[in-house]
PDB file of C-alpha atoms in Angstrom:
ATOM      1  CA  MET K   1       6.328  44.446-101.683  1.00 52.00           C
ATOM      2  CA  SER K   2       7.324  41.785-100.193  1.00 71.00           C
ATOM      3  CA  LEU K   3      10.401  39.601-101.079  1.00 84.00           C
ATOM      4  CA  VAL K   4       8.515  37.166-102.364  1.00 92.00           C
ATOM      5  CA  ASP K   5       5.731  38.338-103.991  1.00 94.00           C
ATOM      6  CA  LEU K   6       2.826  36.101-105.134  1.00 98.00           C
ATOM      7  CA  SER K   7       0.205  39.008-106.358  1.00 96.00           C
ATOM      8  CA  GLY K   8      -2.013  37.773-109.207  1.00 96.00           C
ATOM      9  CA  ARG K   9      -1.022  33.850-108.887  1.00 98.00           C
ATOM     10  CA  VAL K  10      -3.340  30.992-108.365  1.00 98.00           C
ATOM     11  CA  ALA K  11      -2.422  28.228-105.903  1.00 98.00           C
ATOM     12  CA  LEU K  12      -3.892  24.492-105.982  1.00 98.00           C
ATOM     13  CA  VAL K  13      -2.584  23.124-102.835  1.00 98.00           C
ATOM     14  CA  THR K  14      -3.378  19.410-102.100  1.00 98.00           C
ATOM     15  CA  GLY K  15      -4.380  17.801 -98.699  1.00 96.00           C
ATOM     16  CA  GLY K  16      -4.297  21.780 -97.403  1.00 96.00           C
ATOM     17  CA  SER K  17      -6.668  21.263 -94.519  1.00 95.00           C
ATOM     18  CA  ARG K  18      -4.042  20.225 -91.758  1.00 94.00           C
ATOM     19  CA  GLY K  19      -0.366  19.914 -91.615  1.00 95.00           C
ATOM     20  CA  VAL K  20       2.492  21.285 -94.164  1.00 96.00           C
ATOM     21  CA  GLY K  21      -0.669  21.905 -96.303  1.00 97.00           C
ATOM     22  CA  ALA K  22      -2.761  23.926 -94.102  1.00 97.00           C
ATOM     23  CA  ALA K  23       0.688  25.812 -93.459  1.00 97.00           C
ATOM     24  CA  THR K  24       1.564  26.319 -96.804  1.00 98.00           C
ATOM     25  CA  ALA K  25      -2.128  27.912 -98.027  1.00 98.00           C
ATOM     26  CA  VAL K  26      -1.800  29.910 -95.460  1.00 98.00           C
ATOM     27  CA  LEU K  27       1.719  31.334 -96.311  1.00 98.00           C
ATOM     28  CA  LEU K  28       1.227  31.103-100.394  1.00 98.00           C
ATOM     29  CA  ALA K  29      -1.785  33.440 -99.094  1.00 98.00           C
ATOM     30  CA  ARG K  30       0.346  35.900 -97.037  1.00 97.00           C
ATOM     31  CA  ALA K  31       2.929  36.249-100.275  1.00 97.00           C
ATOM     32  CA  GLY K  32       0.066  37.022-102.157  1.00 97.00           C
ATOM     33  CA  ALA K  33      -2.006  34.103-103.944  1.00 98.00           C
ATOM     34  CA  ASN K  34      -5.023  33.084-104.068  1.00 98.00           C
ATOM     35  CA  VAL K  35      -5.858  29.478-102.886  1.00 98.00           C
ATOM     36  CA  ALA K  36      -7.700  26.794-104.005  1.00 98.00           C
ATOM     37  CA  LEU K  37      -7.161  23.771-101.563  1.00 98.00           C
ATOM     38  CA  THR K  38      -8.127  20.637-101.768  1.00 97.00           C
ATOM     39  CA  TYR K  39      -8.958  17.525 -98.474  1.00 96.00           C
ATOM     40  CA  ARG K  40     -10.666  14.269 -98.561  1.00 92.00           C
ATOM     41  CA  GLU K  41     -13.042  14.996 -95.157  1.00 88.00           C
ATOM     42  CA  ARG K  42     -12.239  17.509 -92.604  1.00 89.00           C
ATOM     43  CA  SER K  43     -14.828  19.939 -94.309  1.00 93.00           C
ATOM     44  CA  ASP K  44     -14.694  22.201 -91.303  1.00 94.00           C
ATOM     45  CA  ALA K  45     -10.725  21.857 -90.278  1.00 95.00           C
ATOM     46  CA  ALA K  46     -10.775  23.164 -94.475  1.00 96.00           C
ATOM     47  CA  ALA K  47     -12.993  25.528 -93.963  1.00 97.00           C
ATOM     48  CA  GLY K  48     -10.907  27.070 -90.910  1.00 97.00           C
ATOM     49  CA  VAL K  49      -8.007  27.696 -93.116  1.00 98.00           C
ATOM     50  CA  ALA K  50     -10.055  29.423 -95.921  1.00 98.00           C
ATOM     51  CA  GLU K  51     -10.814  31.709 -93.057  1.00 98.00           C
ATOM     52  CA  ARG K  52      -6.909  32.238 -92.480  1.00 98.00           C
ATOM     53  CA  ILE K  53      -6.412  32.608 -95.599  1.00 98.00           C
ATOM     54  CA  ALA K  54      -9.087  35.129 -96.050  1.00 98.00           C
ATOM     55  CA  ALA K  55      -7.603  36.838 -93.077  1.00 98.00           C
ATOM     56  CA  ALA K  56      -4.373  37.678 -95.245  1.00 97.00           C
ATOM     57  CA  GLY K  57      -6.425  39.449 -97.760  1.00 97.00           C
ATOM     58  CA  GLN K  58      -6.617  36.585-100.268  1.00 98.00           C
ATOM     59  CA  ARG K  59      -9.451  34.396-102.279  1.00 98.00           C
ATOM     60  CA  SER K  60     -10.080  30.821-101.533  1.00 98.00           C
ATOM     61  CA  LYS K  61     -11.658  27.500-102.552  1.00 98.00           C
ATOM     62  CA  THR K  62     -11.718  24.389-100.872  1.00 98.00           C
ATOM     63  CA  ILE K  63     -12.625  21.493-102.533  1.00 97.00           C
ATOM     64  CA  ARG K  64     -13.709  17.738-101.647  1.00 96.00           C
ATOM     65  CA  CYS K  65     -11.195  15.513-103.123  1.00 95.00           C
ATOM     66  CA  ASP K  66      -9.786  11.869-103.012  1.00 95.00           C
ATOM     67  CA  VAL K  67      -6.348  12.714-104.885  1.00 95.00           C
ATOM     68  CA  GLY K  68      -5.813   9.032-105.591  1.00 94.00           C
ATOM     69  CA  ARG K  69      -8.784   8.921-108.014  1.00 95.00           C
ATOM     70  CA  ARG K  70      -8.166  10.438-111.441  1.00 96.00           C
ATOM     71  CA  GLU K  71     -11.423  12.068-111.882  1.00 97.00           C
ATOM     72  CA  ASP K  72     -11.308  13.576-108.210  1.00 97.00           C
ATOM     73  CA  CYS K  73      -7.824  15.359-109.764  1.00 97.00           C
ATOM     74  CA  ASP K  74      -9.039  16.412-113.109  1.00 97.00           C
ATOM     75  CA  GLN K  75     -12.213  17.864-111.084  1.00 97.00           C
ATOM     76  CA  ALA K  76      -9.851  19.772-108.126  1.00 98.00           C
ATOM     77  CA  VAL K  77      -8.378  21.737-111.635  1.00 98.00           C
ATOM     78  CA  SER K  78     -11.314  22.407-112.987  1.00 98.00           C
ATOM     79  CA  GLU K  79     -12.853  23.552-110.144  1.00 98.00           C
ATOM     80  CA  THR K  80      -9.418  26.020-109.380  1.00 98.00           C
ATOM     81  CA  LEU K  81     -10.183  27.135-113.228  1.00 98.00           C
ATOM     82  CA  THR K  82     -13.980  27.792-112.799  1.00 98.00           C
ATOM     83  CA  GLU K  83     -13.191  30.030-109.821  1.00 98.00           C
ATOM     84  CA  PHE K  84      -9.724  32.430-110.403  1.00 98.00           C
ATOM     85  CA  GLY K  85      -9.601  31.834-114.449  1.00 98.00           C
ATOM     86  CA  ARG K  86      -5.372  30.546-113.749  1.00 98.00           C
ATOM     87  CA  LEU K  87      -3.222  28.687-112.323  1.00 98.00           C
ATOM     88  CA  ASP K  88      -0.189  29.436-111.521  1.00 98.00           C
ATOM     89  CA  ILE K  89       1.573  26.971-108.740  1.00 98.00           C
ATOM     90  CA  PHE K  90       0.573  23.003-107.565  1.00 98.00           C
ATOM     91  CA  VAL K  91       1.542  21.646-104.847  1.00 98.00           C
ATOM     92  CA  ALA K  92       1.397  18.058-104.341  1.00 98.00           C
ATOM     93  CA  ASN K  93       1.420  17.720-100.786  1.00 96.00           C
ATOM     94  CA  ALA K  94      -1.118  15.506 -99.359  1.00 94.00           C
ATOM     95  CA  GLY K  95       0.006  11.934 -98.605  1.00 92.00           C
ATOM     96  CA  ILE K  96      -0.422   8.907 -96.022  1.00 91.00           C
ATOM     97  CA  TRP K  97       1.923   7.480 -93.607  1.00 87.00           C
ATOM     98  CA  PRO K  98       0.250   4.102 -91.782  1.00 86.00           C
ATOM     99  CA  PRO K  99       1.964   4.318 -88.643  1.00 83.00           C
ATOM    100  CA  GLY K 100       1.746   0.652 -87.769  1.00 87.00           C
ATOM    101  CA  ASP K 101       5.873  -0.937 -87.914  1.00 92.00           C
ATOM    102  CA  ILE K 102       4.716  -3.865 -90.747  1.00 95.00           C
ATOM    103  CA  ALA K 103       7.581  -5.740 -91.924  1.00 97.00           C
ATOM    104  CA  VAL K 104       7.381  -5.980 -95.721  1.00 96.00           C
ATOM    105  CA  SER K 105       6.817  -9.760 -95.696  1.00 97.00           C
ATOM    106  CA  ASP K 106       3.536  -8.661 -93.508  1.00 97.00           C
ATOM    107  CA  ILE K 107       2.606  -5.741 -95.901  1.00 96.00           C
ATOM    108  CA  SER K 108      -1.003  -6.742 -97.538  1.00 97.00           C
ATOM    109  CA  ASP K 109      -1.595  -5.947-100.453  1.00 97.00           C
ATOM    110  CA  GLU K 110      -4.678  -3.781 -99.564  1.00 96.00           C
ATOM    111  CA  GLN K 111      -2.248  -1.617 -97.577  1.00 96.00           C
ATOM    112  CA  TRP K 112       0.295  -1.277-100.220  1.00 97.00           C
ATOM    113  CA  ARG K 113      -2.199  -0.609-103.031  1.00 97.00           C
ATOM    114  CA  ARG K 114      -3.840   2.253-101.167  1.00 96.00           C
ATOM    115  CA  THR K 115      -0.444   3.965-100.302  1.00 96.00           C
ATOM    116  CA  VAL K 116       1.056   3.566-103.899  1.00 97.00           C
ATOM    117  CA  GLN K 117      -2.699   5.449-104.769  1.00 96.00           C
ATOM    118  CA  VAL K 118      -2.463   8.671-102.304  1.00 95.00           C
ATOM    119  CA  ASN K 119       1.215   9.395-102.401  1.00 97.00           C
ATOM    120  CA  LEU K 120       2.276   8.487-106.203  1.00 97.00           C
ATOM    121  CA  ASP K 121      -0.489   8.059-107.526  1.00 97.00           C
ATOM    122  CA  ALA K 122      -2.315  11.116-107.319  1.00 97.00           C
ATOM    123  CA  VAL K 123       0.916  13.317-108.026  1.00 98.00           C
ATOM    124  CA  PHE K 124       0.839  11.885-111.360  1.00 98.00           C
ATOM    125  CA  TYR K 125      -2.597  12.660-111.678  1.00 98.00           C
ATOM    126  CA  GLY K 126      -2.792  15.832-110.820  1.00 98.00           C
ATOM    127  CA  THR K 127       1.078  17.146-112.026  1.00 98.00           C
ATOM    128  CA  ARG K 128      -0.648  15.244-115.084  1.00 98.00           C
ATOM    129  CA  ALA K 129      -3.593  17.740-115.152  1.00 97.00           C
ATOM    130  CA  VAL K 130      -2.058  21.504-114.432  1.00 98.00           C
ATOM    131  CA  LEU K 131       0.477  21.150-116.638  1.00 98.00           C
ATOM    132  CA  GLY K 132      -2.700  20.624-119.681  1.00 96.00           C
ATOM    133  CA  VAL K 133      -3.259  24.274-118.156  1.00 97.00           C
ATOM    134  CA  MET K 134      -0.141  25.913-116.512  1.00 98.00           C
ATOM    135  CA  GLN K 135       1.507  28.733-118.737  1.00 97.00           C
ATOM    136  CA  ARG K 136       5.203  29.543-118.841  1.00 97.00           C
ATOM    137  CA  GLY K 137       6.521  30.361-115.181  1.00 97.00           C
ATOM    138  CA  ALA K 138       4.362  28.646-113.741  1.00 98.00           C
ATOM    139  CA  ARG K 139       5.823  26.140-110.329  1.00 98.00           C
ATOM    140  CA  ILE K 140       5.078  22.578-109.412  1.00 98.00           C
ATOM    141  CA  VAL K 141       6.045  21.877-106.067  1.00 98.00           C
ATOM    142  CA  VAL K 142       6.059  17.823-104.884  1.00 98.00           C
ATOM    143  CA  VAL K 143       6.293  16.912-101.195  1.00 97.00           C
ATOM    144  CA  SER K 144       8.638  13.836-100.902  1.00 97.00           C
ATOM    145  CA  SER K 145      10.510  12.717 -97.705  1.00 95.00           C
ATOM    146  CA  THR K 146      13.142  12.171 -96.113  1.00 93.00           C
ATOM    147  CA  ALA K 147      12.022   8.438 -96.095  1.00 91.00           C
ATOM    148  CA  GLY K 148      12.704   8.533-100.044  1.00 93.00           C
ATOM    149  CA  GLN K 149      15.889   9.436-100.122  1.00 92.00           C
ATOM    150  CA  ARG K 150      17.396   6.617 -97.538  1.00 90.00           C
ATOM    151  CA  GLY K 151      14.486   4.347 -96.893  1.00 90.00           C
ATOM    152  CA  GLU K 152      12.653   3.508 -93.998  1.00 91.00           C
ATOM    153  CA  ALA K 153      11.991  -0.199 -92.620  1.00 94.00           C
ATOM    154  CA  TYR K 154       8.972  -1.462 -91.321  1.00 94.00           C
ATOM    155  CA  HIS K 155       7.309   1.135 -93.831  1.00 93.00           C
ATOM    156  CA  ALA K 156       8.192  -0.145 -97.022  1.00 96.00           C
ATOM    157  CA  ASP K 157       5.637   1.496 -98.877  1.00 97.00           C
ATOM    158  CA  TYR K 158       5.548   4.534 -98.018  1.00 95.00           C
ATOM    159  CA  ALA K 159       9.670   4.738 -98.656  1.00 96.00           C
ATOM    160  CA  ALA K 160       9.066   3.636-102.276  1.00 97.00           C
ATOM    161  CA  THR K 161       6.548   6.167-103.033  1.00 98.00           C
ATOM    162  CA  LYS K 162       8.340   8.920-101.547  1.00 97.00           C
ATOM    163  CA  GLY K 163      11.360   7.930-103.229  1.00 97.00           C
ATOM    164  CA  ALA K 164       9.237   7.363-107.053  1.00 98.00           C
ATOM    165  CA  LEU K 165       8.395  11.377-105.831  1.00 98.00           C
ATOM    166  CA  ILE K 166      12.151  12.093-106.398  1.00 98.00           C
ATOM    167  CA  ALA K 167      12.298   9.910-109.586  1.00 98.00           C
ATOM    168  CA  PHE K 168       9.015  11.445-111.245  1.00 98.00           C
ATOM    169  CA  VAL K 169      10.349  15.679-110.476  1.00 98.00           C
ATOM    170  CA  LYS K 170      12.922  14.984-111.940  1.00 98.00           C
ATOM    171  CA  SER K 171      11.957  13.808-115.285  1.00 98.00           C
ATOM    172  CA  VAL K 172       9.071  15.945-115.433  1.00 98.00           C
ATOM    173  CA  ALA K 173      11.298  19.155-114.402  1.00 98.00           C
ATOM    174  CA  VAL K 174      13.808  18.393-117.629  1.00 98.00           C
ATOM    175  CA  GLU K 175       9.961  17.813-119.518  1.00 97.00           C
ATOM    176  CA  ALA K 176       8.256  21.292-118.431  1.00 98.00           C
ATOM    177  CA  ILE K 177      10.751  23.668-118.156  1.00 98.00           C
ATOM    178  CA  GLU K 178      11.036  23.568-122.248  1.00 97.00           C
ATOM    179  CA  ARG K 179       7.591  25.250-121.818  1.00 97.00           C
ATOM    180  CA  GLY K 180       8.926  27.635-118.702  1.00 98.00           C
ATOM    181  CA  ILE K 181       7.402  25.471-116.542  1.00 98.00           C
ATOM    182  CA  HIS K 182       9.414  24.415-113.141  1.00 98.00           C
ATOM    183  CA  VAL K 183       8.996  21.247-111.121  1.00 98.00           C
ATOM    184  CA  ASN K 184      11.252  20.836-107.986  1.00 98.00           C
ATOM    185  CA  CYS K 185      10.591  18.308-104.541  1.00 98.00           C
ATOM    186  CA  VAL K 186      11.190  19.627-101.115  1.00 98.00           C
ATOM    187  CA  ALA K 187      12.011  16.402 -98.527  1.00 96.00           C
ATOM    188  CA  PRO K 188      11.103  17.272 -95.270  1.00 95.00           C
ATOM    189  CA  GLY K 189      12.045  14.835 -92.182  1.00 89.00           C
ATOM    190  CA  TRP K 190      10.194  14.583 -88.751  1.00 83.00           C
ATOM    191  CA  VAL K 191       7.472  17.301 -88.661  1.00 87.00           C
ATOM    192  CA  ASP K 192       5.069  18.294 -85.733  1.00 85.00           C
ATOM    193  CA  THR K 193       1.632  17.094 -87.421  1.00 74.00           C
ATOM    194  CA  GLN K 194      -1.177  14.606 -86.492  1.00 70.00           C
ATOM    195  CA  MET K 195       0.498  11.921 -88.824  1.00 69.00           C
ATOM    196  CA  CYS K 196       2.966  11.565 -86.904  1.00 62.00           C
ATOM    197  CA  ASP K 197       1.527  11.421 -83.125  1.00 63.00           C
ATOM    198  CA  VAL K 198       1.429   7.851 -83.144  1.00 69.00           C
ATOM    199  CA  PRO K 199       5.643   7.645 -83.224  1.00 67.00           C
ATOM    200  CA  PHE K 200       5.889  10.382 -81.175  1.00 67.00           C
ATOM    201  CA  GLU K 201       3.680   8.722 -78.309  1.00 71.00           C
ATOM    202  CA  ARG K 202       5.133   5.698 -77.889  1.00 72.00           C
ATOM    203  CA  ASP K 203       7.454   4.320 -75.178  1.00 63.00           C
ATOM    204  CA  GLY K 204       4.408   6.740 -72.894  1.00 73.00           C
ATOM    205  CA  GLY K 205       5.042   9.861 -74.637  1.00 72.00           C
ATOM    206  CA  LYS K 206       9.075   9.596 -75.031  1.00 77.00           C
ATOM    207  CA  GLY K 207       9.103   8.441 -78.332  1.00 75.00           C
ATOM    208  CA  ARG K 208       9.129  12.595 -79.957  1.00 78.00           C
ATOM    209  CA  GLU K 209      12.495  12.656 -77.486  1.00 77.00           C
ATOM    210  CA  ALA K 210      14.094   9.521 -79.261  1.00 79.00           C
ATOM    211  CA  ILE K 211      13.024  10.863 -82.373  1.00 75.00           C
ATOM    212  CA  GLU K 212      14.657  14.287 -81.436  1.00 80.00           C
ATOM    213  CA  ARG K 213      17.744  12.387 -80.637  1.00 84.00           C
ATOM    214  CA  THR K 214      18.644  11.279 -84.250  1.00 83.00           C
ATOM    215  CA  ILE K 215      17.999  14.810 -85.390  1.00 84.00           C
ATOM    216  CA  PRO K 216      21.150  17.074 -85.735  1.00 88.00           C
ATOM    217  CA  LEU K 217      18.909  19.998 -85.077  1.00 86.00           C
ATOM    218  CA  GLY K 218      17.776  18.217 -81.580  1.00 88.00           C
ATOM    219  CA  ARG K 219      13.749  18.345 -82.575  1.00 89.00           C
ATOM    220  CA  VAL K 220      11.490  17.887 -85.185  1.00 85.00           C
ATOM    221  CA  ALA K 221      10.327  20.723 -87.082  1.00 86.00           C
ATOM    222  CA  MET K 222       7.031  22.885 -87.230  1.00 93.00           C
ATOM    223  CA  PRO K 223       4.878  22.867 -90.422  1.00 94.00           C
ATOM    224  CA  ASP K 224       5.932  26.459 -91.440  1.00 96.00           C
ATOM    225  CA  GLU K 225       9.182  25.575 -91.845  1.00 97.00           C
ATOM    226  CA  ILE K 226       8.157  22.988 -94.345  1.00 97.00           C
ATOM    227  CA  ALA K 227       5.785  25.865 -95.872  1.00 97.00           C
ATOM    228  CA  GLY K 228       8.686  28.495 -95.960  1.00 97.00           C
ATOM    229  CA  PRO K 229      11.214  26.219 -98.302  1.00 97.00           C
ATOM    230  CA  ILE K 230       7.829  25.383-100.200  1.00 98.00           C
ATOM    231  CA  VAL K 231       6.445  28.972-100.891  1.00 98.00           C
ATOM    232  CA  PHE K 232      10.718  29.895-102.016  1.00 98.00           C
ATOM    233  CA  LEU K 233      10.274  26.857-104.825  1.00 98.00           C
ATOM    234  CA  CYS K 234       7.117  28.471-106.157  1.00 98.00           C
ATOM    235  CA  SER K 235       8.671  32.553-105.856  1.00 97.00           C
ATOM    236  CA  ASP K 236      10.842  34.513-108.670  1.00 95.00           C
ATOM    237  CA  LEU K 237      13.868  33.779-106.281  1.00 96.00           C
ATOM    238  CA  ALA K 238      14.533  30.270-107.094  1.00 97.00           C
ATOM    239  CA  GLY K 239      14.406  31.374-110.877  1.00 96.00           C
ATOM    240  CA  ALA K 240      17.665  28.400-111.936  1.00 97.00           C
ATOM    241  CA  VAL K 241      16.026  26.019-109.109  1.00 98.00           C
ATOM    242  CA  VAL K 242      15.107  23.002-111.402  1.00 98.00           C
ATOM    243  CA  GLY K 243      14.662  19.685-110.705  1.00 98.00           C
ATOM    244  CA  GLU K 244      16.052  19.390-106.903  1.00 97.00           C
ATOM    245  CA  VAL K 245      15.124  18.411-103.814  1.00 97.00           C
ATOM    246  CA  LEU K 246      15.144  20.542-100.838  1.00 96.00           C
ATOM    247  CA  ASN K 247      16.021  18.441 -97.750  1.00 95.00           C
ATOM    248  CA  VAL K 248      14.489  19.944 -95.233  1.00 94.00           C
ATOM    249  CA  ASN K 249      15.370  17.971 -91.924  1.00 91.00           C
ATOM    250  CA  GLY K 250      17.594  19.494 -89.353  1.00 89.00           C
ATOM    251  CA  GLY K 251      20.629  17.603 -90.872  1.00 89.00           C
ATOM    252  CA  SER K 252      19.196  13.429 -90.625  1.00 84.00           C
ATOM    253  CA  VAL K 253      20.096  12.414 -93.874  1.00 79.00           C
ATOM    254  CA  LEU K 254      23.736  12.986 -92.720  1.00 78.00           C
ATOM    255  CA  CYS K 255      23.492  10.420 -90.173  1.00 69.00           C
ATOM    256  CA  GLY K 256      23.033   6.819 -90.201  1.00 57.00           C
TER     257      GLY K 256
END
């Protein structure tokens, strides 16, 4: 038996077709969980993650879902229950980061509303839906960001939503623990994913080097390095962890 044993449990991971979501879905499977994962457009990528879950010996289900829509979130939970008969773990990972540097005075209503819809409304919809079906011992992990802790100039929409998620987690954690459901948060910094391609490639490909000079660890994290802490929070090893924000950023929040 492995130290982290999720045998018999069922997880739902939003944004599971790539990046941190994909890494988390696979690692949950390697720990013994069956996994449902949502995607919006990348059906082929989601199918590839499902193959990796099968290679780990677990069952999976891919669900097309716009997490910013209440109906889609409710349907994703319903499909997970139909497929597996239970839901023990919810990882609210899906999110967007508009890559352009835009001052708050220039952020359009459309961009603001879409960022709020995908990054904040979606977590509310998903959390509300899963709390209606989860039993004692279940786990919810929300993926926030370093930006939600210290802000991010020219990305105020993103930072605002990620900061709101931290407050949301701390609030829901107190309510949910009364039912034996643990709610926690992971706050990554820069991660080697497609979401970060634009800033990494700035200045002729030197953007990544400039970013890494601001990180005490000296490099950006890999998706698996975010997935590991998420799976820890989903396990019995985190039995006394409630409403916490687990920073996974190479020490970035320690610097100005």
